[in-house]
Amino acid sequence: MRTNLPGELKRIKYPVEWYMVHRCGLAPFFKHDDGSLSKVSFEVCDWVEIDELAACGGFPKRYPHWRFAMEYEELSKSYTYGLSKIYEMVINNDPVYAYLLEANNPVDQKLVMAHVYAHADFFVNNVYFKNTNRQALNMMANHAVVIENIIDQKGAEKVEEWIDTCLILEDLIDCHHPAIKRGEDEEDGGFLREPKDEEDDWSGKFDAKRYLDQFINPPKAVERYREQLEKKKKRETDIKERGLIFPAEPVRDILGFLEKYAPLEVWQRQILSIIREEAYYFLPQGQTKIINEGWAAFWHSRSLTGGLLTDRELIDYADHNSGTLVQYHGQINPYLVGREIFRDIVWRWDTHRRGAIYHDCDESAILENWDQFIAFKTIYENCRGNKSLIMEHWNDFLGFWRAVKSGEFAIPKEIYDPQLLLRWWDFFINLDEKLDEIVKEIAQYAEQEKEIERQIADSNGQSPPKDKLLAHKEFVATEIRHCQRVQVFLMGLDGIRKALAAGALKLEPFSLPLAFFDYAEKHPGILPIGQGLKKIFEVRKFYCDLTLNDDFLTEALALKLRLFSYHFDEEHDQYVIDSRKFEKAKAALLRQLTNSGRPIIRLVDANFNNRGDLRLIHDYDGPELDYEDALDTLVSLYRVWQRPVFIDTVVDEKKMRLGFTGKKAISEEIQP
C-alpha cells in the first residue's frame, strides 16, 4: 500500500479537487479549531490489499476474529471469478481516507476521486455523522490492542466465543441515540449487578501513601462517592423488595443497558463496550447508504461530464459508469436511486414543481405546460397584472423559446433540452448581470493563470510543488475555456434579445390558455426558479435514506426506476412484481429503511416477575420475527444477562411470548 501518490495520480487528483470544491461548491474538509483544514488522503492498493481492507470495514487494523477472514475469502473469490470489483473505499475519519485500486485506468481513477470528494463532503456536513468518532482509524486500532491483550490473558477461544455473543447483539442499539441527549440513569445503576472478580465493592478510596492520601483521596470526593453508593444500594433494595419496574421507560439501546447493568467480568464489559462503540460508528453509514452514494454519484456524473473528462475519455467513462448504475428486479441500487432522486429534486426546484401551487393544480392545460406557465407567472407578477405589458413580454418568451429550440444565434439546437428551458429563460431575463459576472470571472482566472506561471518560474524545479502548480494551471485553463463557452452562450442570448427588440424573430406557435391568468391570480407572488442546487445542498445536510425517500420519492420517479413491490418466487427462483401501486411500493421501501430494515426491539422490564428476568417487546408492524434469529438473540442475551430473557411479539396474528431460560426455549401465547 502506497501512501504517496505517484505523479500521474497527483496530476489527476489536484484538478479533480479544485473542480469539486470551486466549481461544484463541495466542502470536503474538516475545519479545525486553529482554522486549518483537513485533507482527503488517498492511498494506492493492489487487489489483495484492497480486499483485506474491505473485509475489515476499510480499516488496516481490527481485532482478531474469524468473520474478517470469512469476508476476505468471499471478496477474494468474487474478484478472482470476475463477479465483483472494488474500485474505491472511503473512511469517515479526520482526515478522510480513501483507497484507490492500483489497476484502475486513469478514467476510473478520475471517476473514483470525484466520487470520493463527494463522499467526504457528505461525511463532513451531514448531521447524521456529526457525532461520530472522527479518529476512527485510531479507535479501531486501539480496540484491536485491547482485545489482543484480553486474548493473552483469557485465551483466544474464550474471547472469540464472547465476541460472537456480542456481535449477535450489535444491532440492539438506538438509531436515534447519537442525536438525543439523555440523562444518565446512575441512580438506578447496577441494581442487579453482582460483584464478580475485579468488580468487588470499592470504598471510594485509592490505595496511597499516607502523605499523599489527602491529594489522591480528597475527603469531599470520597464522601460524595459513599453517598452515591448508599443511594444505589437503597434503590437496589427497593427494586428487589417492592418489585419496582426498571427501567422507568422502554430502552432502545439494549446494548448500552447491558454494558451498564449486566453482571459481567471487566474484560467482558470491555469487549461489549467495544462492539457497541463500533456499532454506533457504523450506524449512520447504514442510515444514509442511498443518499450518500446518490450524492457521490450525482456529483461524479455532473463533474466528469461537465469538464473533467476529455473527449477521448467519455466512452470509457460511460461504459464503466453504466455498470455501476445497473439495477436488477427486487433490488435497490443506491447509486442509481440516490442520484435520480437528487436529479429530480434539482429539476423540480428549478421549475417550481412543488408546493401548493403545483400539487393543488387540477387544470390539465397548466400541468401539461407547466414550464410555460411558470414563465408566464414570472411575467404576470413582474408586470403587476397589466395585460398589454404581459402580452408584450409573453411574446418575448415565445420568441426566445423558438430561437433556442431551433438553434439560432450560435446556440446549437442539439443542446436544447426542455428541462433547461426555464433556467435559460432565467438567464435571459437577467442577461446583463450574467454577462458582467462571466467577464469578471474570466478576468479573475486570467490573473490566477499569470500568478501560477510566476510561481512555477520561482519553484526551482522542485517536483512536488511544481506538480501541484501545473495541475492548478491546468484546472484554471479548463475553467477559462468553460467560462468562454458560457460567454458564447450568453452572447447568443444577447443576439436573441436584440432580434426581439428589432421584431425580427418568429414566435413559437403556442396558444396562451386563459387558465394561466386565473391560476396566476389565484396564487399571487413571484415563484423562485433555478433553486435546485441550493435545495440539494440542504437535503445533503439534514436527510437520511428514510426521510429522503419519504419526502422526495414521487410516483413518476418510482415508475421510472421500477421501484415496485416485489416478492421472491421460490418456484421460479426469482423476484416477481407483487404490486405496481405507488403507495404500497413506497410503504414497503420505507419499512425496509426504518431502523435499517431491522425489527425495533425495546427493553421494558429488567426485573420481570420480580426475579431479575429480562423482558423485551417487539414493535410489530407487519413482518414477523425470524424465529431462528430471535432464538439466537435470546440465547446471547441470556449469556450476557445470566437470567431468563423473554420477548413479546406477534406470530400468526397472535400475541406470543418467546423466551430462553438457560435450559430451554419457550414459546407461549400471551393471555389477555
XYZ file of C-alpha atoms in Angstrom:
672
model
C 0.000 0.000 0.000
C 1.469 3.339 -1.107
C 0.662 6.470 0.872
C 2.482 8.791 -1.526
C 0.592 9.162 -4.778
C 2.644 8.700 -7.942
C 2.963 11.702 -10.221
C 0.305 10.569 -12.703
C -2.301 10.278 -9.924
C -1.351 13.655 -8.453
C -1.979 15.182 -11.868
C -5.480 13.688 -11.693
C -6.121 14.477 -8.021
C -5.413 18.206 -7.951
C -7.687 19.229 -10.865
C -10.454 16.982 -9.502
C -10.116 18.509 -6.025
C -10.210 22.078 -7.316
C -13.130 21.293 -9.599
C -15.208 19.642 -6.875
C -14.513 22.440 -4.384
C -14.525 25.559 -6.558
C -16.890 24.637 -9.395
C -19.262 22.271 -7.613
C -19.205 24.050 -4.251
C -18.456 20.974 -2.137
C -16.838 21.315 1.293
C -14.974 18.006 1.828
C -12.552 19.200 4.508
C -12.913 19.298 8.295
C -12.222 22.694 9.836
C -10.063 22.521 12.962
C -10.045 24.822 15.980
C -6.923 26.604 14.742
C -8.653 27.419 11.455
C -6.728 24.846 9.406
C -8.488 22.447 7.060
C -8.042 18.699 6.842
C -7.384 16.968 3.547
C -8.594 13.917 1.691
C -5.814 11.337 1.870
C -5.558 8.789 -0.957
C -3.668 5.502 -0.696
C -2.996 3.110 -3.571
C -3.566 -0.635 -3.054
C -3.366 -3.764 -5.145
C -6.408 -6.019 -5.264
C -5.209 -8.248 -2.390
C -4.694 -5.243 -0.104
C -7.996 -3.644 -1.012
C -9.855 -6.916 -0.345
C -8.121 -7.183 3.034
C -9.142 -3.635 3.886
C -12.710 -4.159 2.677
C -13.005 -7.324 4.769
C -12.135 -5.224 7.834
C -14.573 -2.434 7.012
C -11.859 -0.320 5.418
C -9.581 -0.252 8.449
C -5.989 -1.540 8.344
C -6.151 -2.932 11.893
C -9.128 -4.656 13.547
C -9.476 -7.032 16.463
C -8.796 -10.729 15.693
C -11.961 -12.548 14.654
C -12.891 -15.209 12.150
C -15.603 -13.100 10.445
C -12.986 -10.814 8.888
C -11.231 -13.822 7.359
C -14.539 -15.149 6.016
C -15.335 -11.767 4.488
C -11.902 -11.641 2.850
C -12.338 -15.133 1.405
C -15.666 -14.139 -0.134
C -14.318 -10.883 -1.595
C -11.194 -12.570 -2.920
C -13.124 -15.301 -4.730
C -15.626 -12.790 -6.079
C -12.806 -10.722 -7.585
C -10.931 -13.784 -8.906
C -14.004 -15.069 -10.767
C -14.894 -11.614 -12.104
C -18.130 -11.327 -10.131
C -17.259 -8.011 -8.487
C -14.535 -5.421 -8.249
C -13.869 -2.815 -5.579
C -12.940 0.463 -7.240
C -12.703 2.561 -4.083
C -13.338 2.764 -0.364
C -13.800 5.881 1.728
C -13.375 6.090 5.510
C -15.217 8.595 7.692
C -12.210 9.930 9.544
C -10.339 13.201 10.058
C -8.701 13.326 7.589
C -10.952 11.331 5.265
C -9.056 8.306 3.925
C -9.717 6.769 0.529
C -8.176 3.707 -1.122
C -7.575 3.536 -4.856
C -7.174 0.266 -6.730
C -3.775 0.280 -8.409
C -5.107 -1.484 -11.517
C -7.689 1.226 -12.271
C -7.124 3.062 -15.535
C -6.876 6.897 -15.486
C -10.565 7.359 -16.332
C -11.575 5.117 -13.427
C -9.206 6.953 -11.071
C -10.703 10.271 -12.112
C -14.224 8.939 -11.547
C -13.279 7.440 -8.190
C -11.599 10.618 -6.949
C -14.618 12.754 -7.860
C -16.826 10.190 -6.119
C -14.576 10.247 -3.031
C -14.643 14.044 -2.681
C -18.441 13.969 -2.721
C -18.431 11.261 -0.020
C -16.026 13.365 2.042
C -18.348 16.349 1.680
C -21.223 14.201 2.927
C -19.255 12.898 5.940
C -18.230 16.429 6.914
C -21.632 18.096 6.528
C -24.437 15.576 7.102
C -25.988 15.802 10.584
C -26.173 12.016 10.984
C -22.359 11.910 11.022
C -21.991 14.888 13.352
C -21.373 12.838 16.499
C -19.320 10.004 15.002
C -15.753 9.422 16.125
C -13.594 11.301 13.617
C -10.473 9.442 14.780
C -11.896 6.135 13.649
C -8.607 4.631 12.449
C -7.083 5.186 15.885
C -10.235 3.941 17.596
C -10.248 0.662 15.650
C -6.531 0.125 16.244
C -6.948 0.798 19.978
C -9.833 -1.663 20.137
C -7.652 -4.266 18.434
C -4.886 -3.774 21.001
C -7.331 -4.037 23.922
C -8.821 -7.292 22.636
C -5.405 -8.744 21.796
C -4.347 -8.084 25.398
C -7.507 -9.746 26.681
C -6.789 -12.769 24.471
C -3.316 -13.025 26.001
C -4.887 -13.118 29.470
C -8.070 -15.130 28.918
C -7.327 -17.279 25.879
C -8.362 -16.976 22.234
C -11.254 -19.458 22.290
C -12.957 -17.911 25.312
C -12.663 -14.384 23.931
C -13.807 -15.403 20.454
C -16.933 -17.031 21.875
C -17.699 -13.862 23.809
C -17.185 -11.690 20.716
C -19.570 -13.994 18.813
C -22.169 -13.451 21.530
C -21.742 -9.663 21.435
C -21.855 -9.498 17.634
C -25.228 -11.240 17.599
C -26.491 -8.347 19.736
C -24.741 -5.484 17.895
C -27.957 -4.317 16.211
C -29.725 -3.806 19.556
C -28.838 -0.127 19.675
C -30.894 3.050 19.405
C -30.748 4.513 15.897
C -31.702 7.907 17.364
C -29.156 7.750 20.181
C -26.444 9.973 18.632
C -28.936 12.816 18.087
C -30.592 12.748 21.521
C -29.017 13.915 24.748
C -30.331 11.741 27.548
C -29.725 11.917 31.256
C -27.696 9.160 32.869
C -29.550 6.628 34.989
C -26.880 6.364 37.629
C -29.457 6.420 40.402
C -30.645 3.047 39.163
C -27.237 1.710 38.242
C -26.179 -1.830 38.971
C -29.304 -2.845 40.848
C -28.925 -6.419 39.721
C -25.214 -6.474 39.113
C -23.429 -8.880 41.390
C -19.732 -8.185 42.089
C -17.548 -10.523 40.049
C -13.793 -10.950 40.039
C -12.221 -7.497 39.749
C -15.502 -5.671 40.433
C -15.741 -6.067 44.215
C -17.351 -3.162 46.103
C -14.964 -0.251 46.354
C -14.735 2.038 49.386
C -14.203 5.131 47.274
C -10.539 5.475 48.259
C -7.479 4.640 46.160
C -4.502 2.964 47.808
C -1.945 5.664 48.581
C 0.937 6.532 50.846
C -0.210 8.369 53.960
C 1.468 11.627 52.986
C -0.294 11.530 49.557
C -3.694 10.408 50.805
C -5.261 13.870 51.068
C -4.304 14.607 47.439
C -5.277 11.271 45.900
C -8.393 10.808 48.063
C -9.909 14.265 48.725
C -12.384 13.882 51.635
C -15.232 15.600 49.774
C -14.858 13.327 46.744
C -14.751 10.191 48.929
C -17.837 11.326 50.845
C -19.704 12.095 47.634
C -18.954 8.602 46.313
C -20.150 6.994 49.546
C -23.429 8.924 49.324
C -23.909 7.711 45.759
C -23.163 4.157 46.865
C -25.769 4.338 49.642
C -28.326 5.745 47.218
C -27.597 2.948 44.744
C -27.903 0.237 47.397
C -31.221 1.681 48.597
C -32.520 1.664 45.038
C -31.438 -1.969 44.612
C -33.270 -2.913 47.792
C -36.436 -1.082 46.705
C -36.423 -2.804 43.328
C -35.842 -6.270 44.759
C -38.224 -5.998 47.727
C -41.012 -3.854 46.293
C -40.912 -5.098 42.698
C -40.439 -1.714 41.034
C -40.199 -1.688 37.240
C -36.810 -0.778 35.895
C -36.051 0.919 33.589
C -38.710 3.584 34.101
C -39.133 3.957 30.324
C -38.595 1.477 27.465
C -34.974 1.352 26.292
C -33.924 1.049 22.635
C -30.197 0.977 23.417
C -30.275 -2.524 24.871
C -26.550 -2.993 24.312
C -25.835 0.127 26.364
C -28.146 -1.084 29.122
C -26.365 -4.423 29.266
C -22.993 -2.707 29.321
C -24.072 -0.791 32.431
C -26.083 -3.328 34.362
C -25.263 -6.896 33.285
C -23.256 -8.970 35.831
C -20.085 -9.195 33.756
C -16.399 -9.502 34.348
C -14.318 -6.469 33.473
C -12.918 -7.975 30.267
C -16.398 -8.987 29.102
C -17.702 -5.487 29.710
C -14.750 -4.027 27.805
C -15.474 -6.135 24.731
C -19.209 -5.425 24.908
C -18.394 -1.706 25.077
C -16.101 -2.005 22.035
C -18.759 -3.790 19.970
C -21.308 -1.124 20.942
C -18.977 1.776 20.136
C -18.190 0.345 16.715
C -21.889 -0.328 16.071
C -22.635 3.341 16.686
C -19.747 4.372 14.436
C -21.152 2.348 11.531
C -24.799 3.255 12.292
C -25.049 6.451 10.175
C -23.465 4.678 7.219
C -26.353 2.223 7.260
C -28.869 5.052 7.678
C -27.503 7.034 4.710
C -26.468 4.428 2.138
C -28.811 5.649 -0.614
C -28.417 9.378 -0.018
C -24.633 9.152 0.472
C -23.974 7.043 -2.624
C -26.555 9.061 -4.552
C -24.828 12.314 -3.594
C -21.462 10.935 -4.707
C -22.889 9.523 -7.965
C -24.705 12.802 -8.699
C -21.527 14.849 -8.379
C -19.164 12.445 -10.102
C -21.574 12.296 -13.061
C -22.047 16.061 -13.140
C -18.361 16.909 -12.767
C -16.939 14.371 -15.203
C -19.406 15.193 -17.971
C -19.188 18.887 -17.110
C -15.497 19.375 -17.782
C -13.231 16.891 -16.001
C -13.181 14.411 -18.878
C -11.509 14.859 -22.223
C -13.431 13.882 -25.355
C -11.405 10.667 -25.728
C -12.295 9.595 -22.169
C -16.080 9.935 -22.457
C -16.785 6.499 -23.951
C -14.748 4.640 -21.315
C -16.444 6.654 -18.574
C -19.932 5.932 -19.930
C -19.132 2.225 -20.203
C -17.789 1.891 -16.661
C -20.364 4.192 -15.085
C -23.258 2.252 -16.612
C -22.077 -0.883 -14.815
C -22.167 0.966 -11.505
C -25.721 2.188 -12.068
C -27.384 -1.039 -13.234
C -30.389 -2.134 -11.159
C -31.947 -5.594 -11.015
C -35.509 -6.590 -10.194
C -36.211 -6.777 -6.487
C -33.047 -4.883 -5.581
C -32.230 -1.250 -4.906
C -29.064 0.181 -6.389
C -28.240 3.057 -4.005
C -26.045 4.767 -6.617
C -28.864 4.909 -9.164
C -31.811 5.582 -6.852
C -29.983 8.243 -4.860
C -28.625 10.001 -7.947
C -32.002 10.074 -9.673
C -33.715 11.465 -6.567
C -31.170 14.292 -6.436
C -31.598 14.966 -10.159
C -35.353 15.013 -9.702
C -35.049 17.482 -6.804
C -32.893 19.783 -8.938
C -35.427 19.665 -11.771
C -38.459 20.188 -9.522
C -36.904 23.077 -7.604
C -35.538 24.639 -10.791
C -39.039 24.607 -12.328
C -41.057 25.093 -9.119
C -42.819 21.735 -9.424
C -43.540 21.813 -5.708
C -45.730 23.424 -3.081
C -49.475 24.040 -3.068
C -49.473 25.845 -6.416
C -48.257 22.641 -8.103
C -49.839 19.896 -6.038
C -53.284 21.556 -5.874
C -53.420 22.210 -9.596
C -56.033 20.159 -11.462
C -56.018 22.108 -14.745
C -54.628 19.876 -17.482
C -53.822 22.918 -19.644
C -51.475 24.111 -16.890
C -49.995 20.780 -15.792
C -49.198 19.739 -19.358
C -47.449 23.085 -19.977
C -46.014 23.745 -16.539
C -42.739 25.336 -17.649
C -44.640 27.730 -19.899
C -46.994 28.573 -17.025
C -44.075 29.345 -14.678
C -42.555 31.641 -17.314
C -45.956 33.311 -17.682
C -46.338 33.584 -13.901
C -42.977 35.381 -13.656
C -44.063 37.801 -16.385
C -47.502 38.264 -14.788
C -46.032 39.216 -11.410
C -43.352 41.489 -12.877
C -45.984 43.311 -14.944
C -48.361 43.583 -11.957
C -51.312 42.281 -13.957
C -51.026 44.840 -16.791
C -52.420 42.817 -19.725
C -50.820 44.750 -22.576
C -47.415 44.626 -20.876
C -47.928 40.940 -20.065
C -48.600 40.088 -23.710
C -45.558 42.078 -24.852
C -43.232 40.131 -22.540
C -45.054 36.868 -23.267
C -44.248 37.326 -26.948
C -40.615 37.847 -25.899
C -40.754 34.445 -24.189
C -42.297 32.794 -27.263
C -39.600 34.305 -29.472
C -36.872 33.219 -27.053
C -38.335 29.707 -26.880
C -38.486 29.368 -30.671
C -34.913 30.665 -31.073
C -33.236 28.303 -28.565
C -35.327 25.376 -29.779
C -34.450 25.883 -33.448
C -30.748 26.591 -32.835
C -30.435 30.236 -33.788
C -27.806 32.812 -32.768
C -24.860 30.473 -32.085
C -26.913 28.241 -29.797
C -26.856 24.754 -31.390
C -30.281 23.131 -31.417
C -28.604 19.864 -30.353
C -28.040 21.250 -26.850
C -31.676 22.270 -26.379
C -33.295 20.418 -23.504
C -36.904 21.173 -22.455
C -35.861 20.648 -18.830
C -33.410 23.560 -19.178
C -35.904 25.980 -20.736
C -36.777 27.807 -17.513
C -33.166 28.031 -16.373
C -32.183 29.549 -19.732
C -35.146 31.900 -19.515
C -33.907 32.999 -16.087
C -30.504 33.695 -17.683
C -32.243 35.641 -20.435
C -34.227 37.972 -18.176
C -31.097 38.596 -16.057
C -28.736 38.709 -19.031
C -26.800 41.897 -18.268
C -25.998 40.650 -14.764
C -24.892 37.244 -16.082
C -22.671 38.812 -18.757
C -20.959 41.048 -16.201
C -20.377 38.054 -13.911
C -18.789 35.909 -16.619
C -16.485 38.732 -17.805
C -15.278 39.271 -14.230
C -14.810 35.519 -13.754
C -12.679 35.210 -16.900
C -10.547 38.153 -15.772
C -10.044 36.604 -12.321
C -8.959 33.270 -13.809
C -6.590 35.050 -16.193
C -4.941 36.759 -13.208
C -4.695 33.396 -11.426
C -3.056 31.880 -14.501
C -0.406 34.622 -14.544
C 0.262 34.171 -10.814
C 0.638 30.395 -11.227
C 3.095 30.881 -14.098
C 5.120 33.213 -11.868
C 5.130 30.625 -9.051
C 6.198 27.876 -11.473
C 9.100 30.025 -12.639
C 10.154 30.535 -8.989
C 9.766 26.866 -7.947
C 13.348 25.944 -8.983
C 12.176 22.634 -10.379
C 11.123 21.203 -7.008
C 8.906 18.327 -8.047
C 6.020 18.225 -5.515
C 5.084 21.923 -5.566
C 5.621 22.118 -9.305
C 3.314 19.139 -9.878
C 0.605 20.856 -7.875
C 1.143 24.172 -9.632
C 0.979 22.545 -13.063
C -2.244 20.774 -12.109
C -3.653 24.058 -10.787
C -2.711 25.750 -14.041
C -4.497 23.010 -15.990
C -7.595 23.484 -13.843
C -7.564 27.276 -14.356
C -7.135 26.802 -18.114
C -10.109 24.418 -18.100
C -12.178 26.962 -16.166
C -11.269 29.724 -18.610
C -12.403 27.529 -21.518
C -15.624 26.744 -19.656
C -16.284 30.427 -18.946
C -15.605 31.288 -22.575
C -18.174 28.690 -23.675
C -20.684 30.174 -21.239
C -19.860 33.630 -22.592
C -20.551 32.443 -26.147
C -23.896 31.031 -24.965
C -24.792 34.305 -23.225
C -23.802 36.281 -26.313
C -26.185 34.059 -28.253
C -28.932 35.021 -25.812
C -27.956 38.652 -26.323
C -28.400 38.141 -30.055
C -31.895 36.810 -29.401
C -32.648 39.861 -27.251
C -31.550 42.256 -29.992
C -33.554 40.367 -32.617
C -36.641 40.537 -30.422
C -36.198 44.269 -29.990
C -35.992 44.612 -33.775
C -39.069 42.428 -34.281
C -37.043 40.001 -36.374
C -37.932 36.738 -34.610
C -40.677 34.245 -35.268
C -42.711 33.210 -32.245
C -43.235 29.667 -31.006
C -46.776 28.656 -32.021
C -48.291 28.298 -28.561
C -51.825 29.389 -27.735
C -51.920 31.070 -24.328
C -54.551 29.271 -22.187
C -56.971 31.531 -20.303
C -56.429 29.260 -17.293
C -52.933 30.765 -16.960
C -54.441 34.141 -15.988
C -56.931 32.704 -13.498
C -54.419 30.430 -11.790
C -51.712 33.109 -11.630
C -54.197 35.439 -9.951
C -55.340 32.693 -7.569
C -51.745 32.123 -6.364
C -50.144 35.573 -6.033
C -46.404 36.083 -5.565
C -43.247 35.551 -7.602
C -42.188 31.912 -7.743
C -38.438 31.345 -7.379
C -36.909 29.187 -10.114
C -33.410 27.809 -10.514
C -33.258 26.784 -6.835
C -32.406 23.126 -7.461
C -28.731 23.094 -6.489
C -29.403 25.163 -3.383
C -32.077 22.663 -2.341
C -29.936 19.545 -2.724
C -27.221 21.017 -0.504
C -29.899 21.479 2.143
C -31.053 17.884 1.629
C -27.462 16.635 1.885
C -27.128 18.304 5.269
C -30.320 17.219 7.021
C -31.632 13.990 5.454
C -31.087 10.238 5.741
C -32.367 7.439 3.475
C -35.717 7.195 5.245
C -36.539 10.902 5.163
C -35.129 11.346 1.644
C -37.441 8.717 0.171
C -40.381 9.768 2.323
C -40.185 13.417 1.256
C -38.835 13.278 -2.295
C -39.672 9.938 -3.928
C -42.507 10.706 -6.342
C -44.796 8.318 -8.174
C -43.304 9.301 -11.542
C -39.763 8.678 -10.313
C -40.706 5.342 -8.725
C -42.213 4.245 -12.047
C -39.092 5.342 -13.929
C -36.838 3.395 -11.533
C -39.239 0.410 -11.406
C -39.468 0.665 -7.642
C -42.403 -1.682 -7.318
C -43.334 -4.014 -4.504
C -41.608 -7.383 -5.087
C -41.680 -10.810 -3.517
C -39.396 -13.776 -4.103
C -40.945 -16.598 -6.109
C -39.235 -19.736 -4.788
C -40.712 -21.927 -7.521
C -39.078 -19.880 -10.293
C -36.139 -18.725 -8.139
C -36.564 -15.044 -8.938
C -38.170 -11.823 -7.744
C -41.560 -11.031 -9.245
C -43.655 -7.877 -9.038
C -46.150 -8.062 -6.202
C -47.775 -4.686 -6.811
C -47.222 -1.662 -9.040
C -49.212 0.633 -6.761
C -47.021 3.512 -5.673
C -48.418 3.737 -2.146
C -47.777 0.067 -1.464
C -44.305 0.105 -3.021
C -43.299 3.239 -1.117
C -44.626 1.840 2.164
C -42.586 -1.337 1.622
C -39.471 0.726 0.844
C -39.905 2.940 3.919
C -40.408 -0.137 6.097
C -37.197 -1.566 4.665
C -35.344 1.661 5.521
C -36.814 2.125 9.004
C -34.191 1.066 11.543
C -32.123 -0.142 8.548
C -34.683 -2.886 7.943
C -34.194 -4.483 11.352
C -37.011 -5.147 13.826
C -37.457 -2.494 16.503
C -36.877 -4.065 19.909
C -37.285 -2.332 23.271
C -36.307 -3.416 26.747
C -39.277 -2.733 29.049
C -38.516 -4.608 32.270
C -35.212 -5.767 33.734
C -36.914 -7.162 36.836
C -39.626 -9.175 35.137
C -41.756 -11.225 37.538
C -39.705 -9.586 40.313
C -36.970 -12.171 39.653
C -34.454 -10.102 37.702
C -35.534 -11.595 34.363
C -35.322 -9.517 31.195
C -38.452 -8.682 29.182
C -38.349 -7.141 25.714
C -41.092 -6.163 23.295
C -41.073 -6.206 19.514
C -42.748 -3.222 17.814
C -44.733 -5.364 15.394
C -45.696 -3.576 12.153
C -46.311 -6.451 9.752
C -43.198 -8.599 9.275
C -42.771 -11.275 11.934
C -39.506 -12.042 13.672
C -37.435 -14.792 12.137
C -37.715 -17.492 14.802
C -34.167 -18.844 14.441
C -32.665 -15.349 14.591
C -34.870 -14.460 17.545
C -33.796 -17.594 19.415
C -30.093 -16.909 18.733
C -30.576 -13.388 20.071
C -32.380 -14.612 23.199
C -29.631 -17.148 23.890
C -26.974 -14.444 23.514
C -28.927 -12.097 25.774
C -29.097 -14.851 28.375
C -25.326 -15.313 28.226
C -24.866 -11.612 28.932
C -27.694 -11.087 31.458
C -27.349 -14.535 33.071
C -31.054 -14.648 33.814
C -34.036 -15.781 31.707
C -34.907 -13.484 28.800
C -38.304 -13.011 27.122
C -39.664 -11.060 24.172
C -43.303 -10.235 23.381
C -44.122 -10.348 19.680
C -46.794 -11.413 17.190
C -46.822 -14.788 15.425
C -49.640 -15.741 13.050
C -51.612 -12.718 14.315
C -51.404 -13.988 17.900
C -49.607 -12.224 20.724
C -46.800 -14.536 21.733
C -44.006 -14.561 24.283
C -40.746 -16.176 23.213
C -38.026 -16.817 25.731
C -34.937 -18.681 26.835
C -34.450 -19.781 30.427
C -30.921 -21.099 30.132
C -32.141 -24.658 29.716
C -34.905 -24.469 27.140
C -36.645 -22.205 24.667
C -40.164 -21.012 25.451
C -42.999 -20.057 23.104
C -46.386 -19.322 24.654
C -49.442 -17.279 23.791
C -49.989 -14.176 25.897
C -53.377 -14.331 27.509
C -55.440 -11.106 27.676
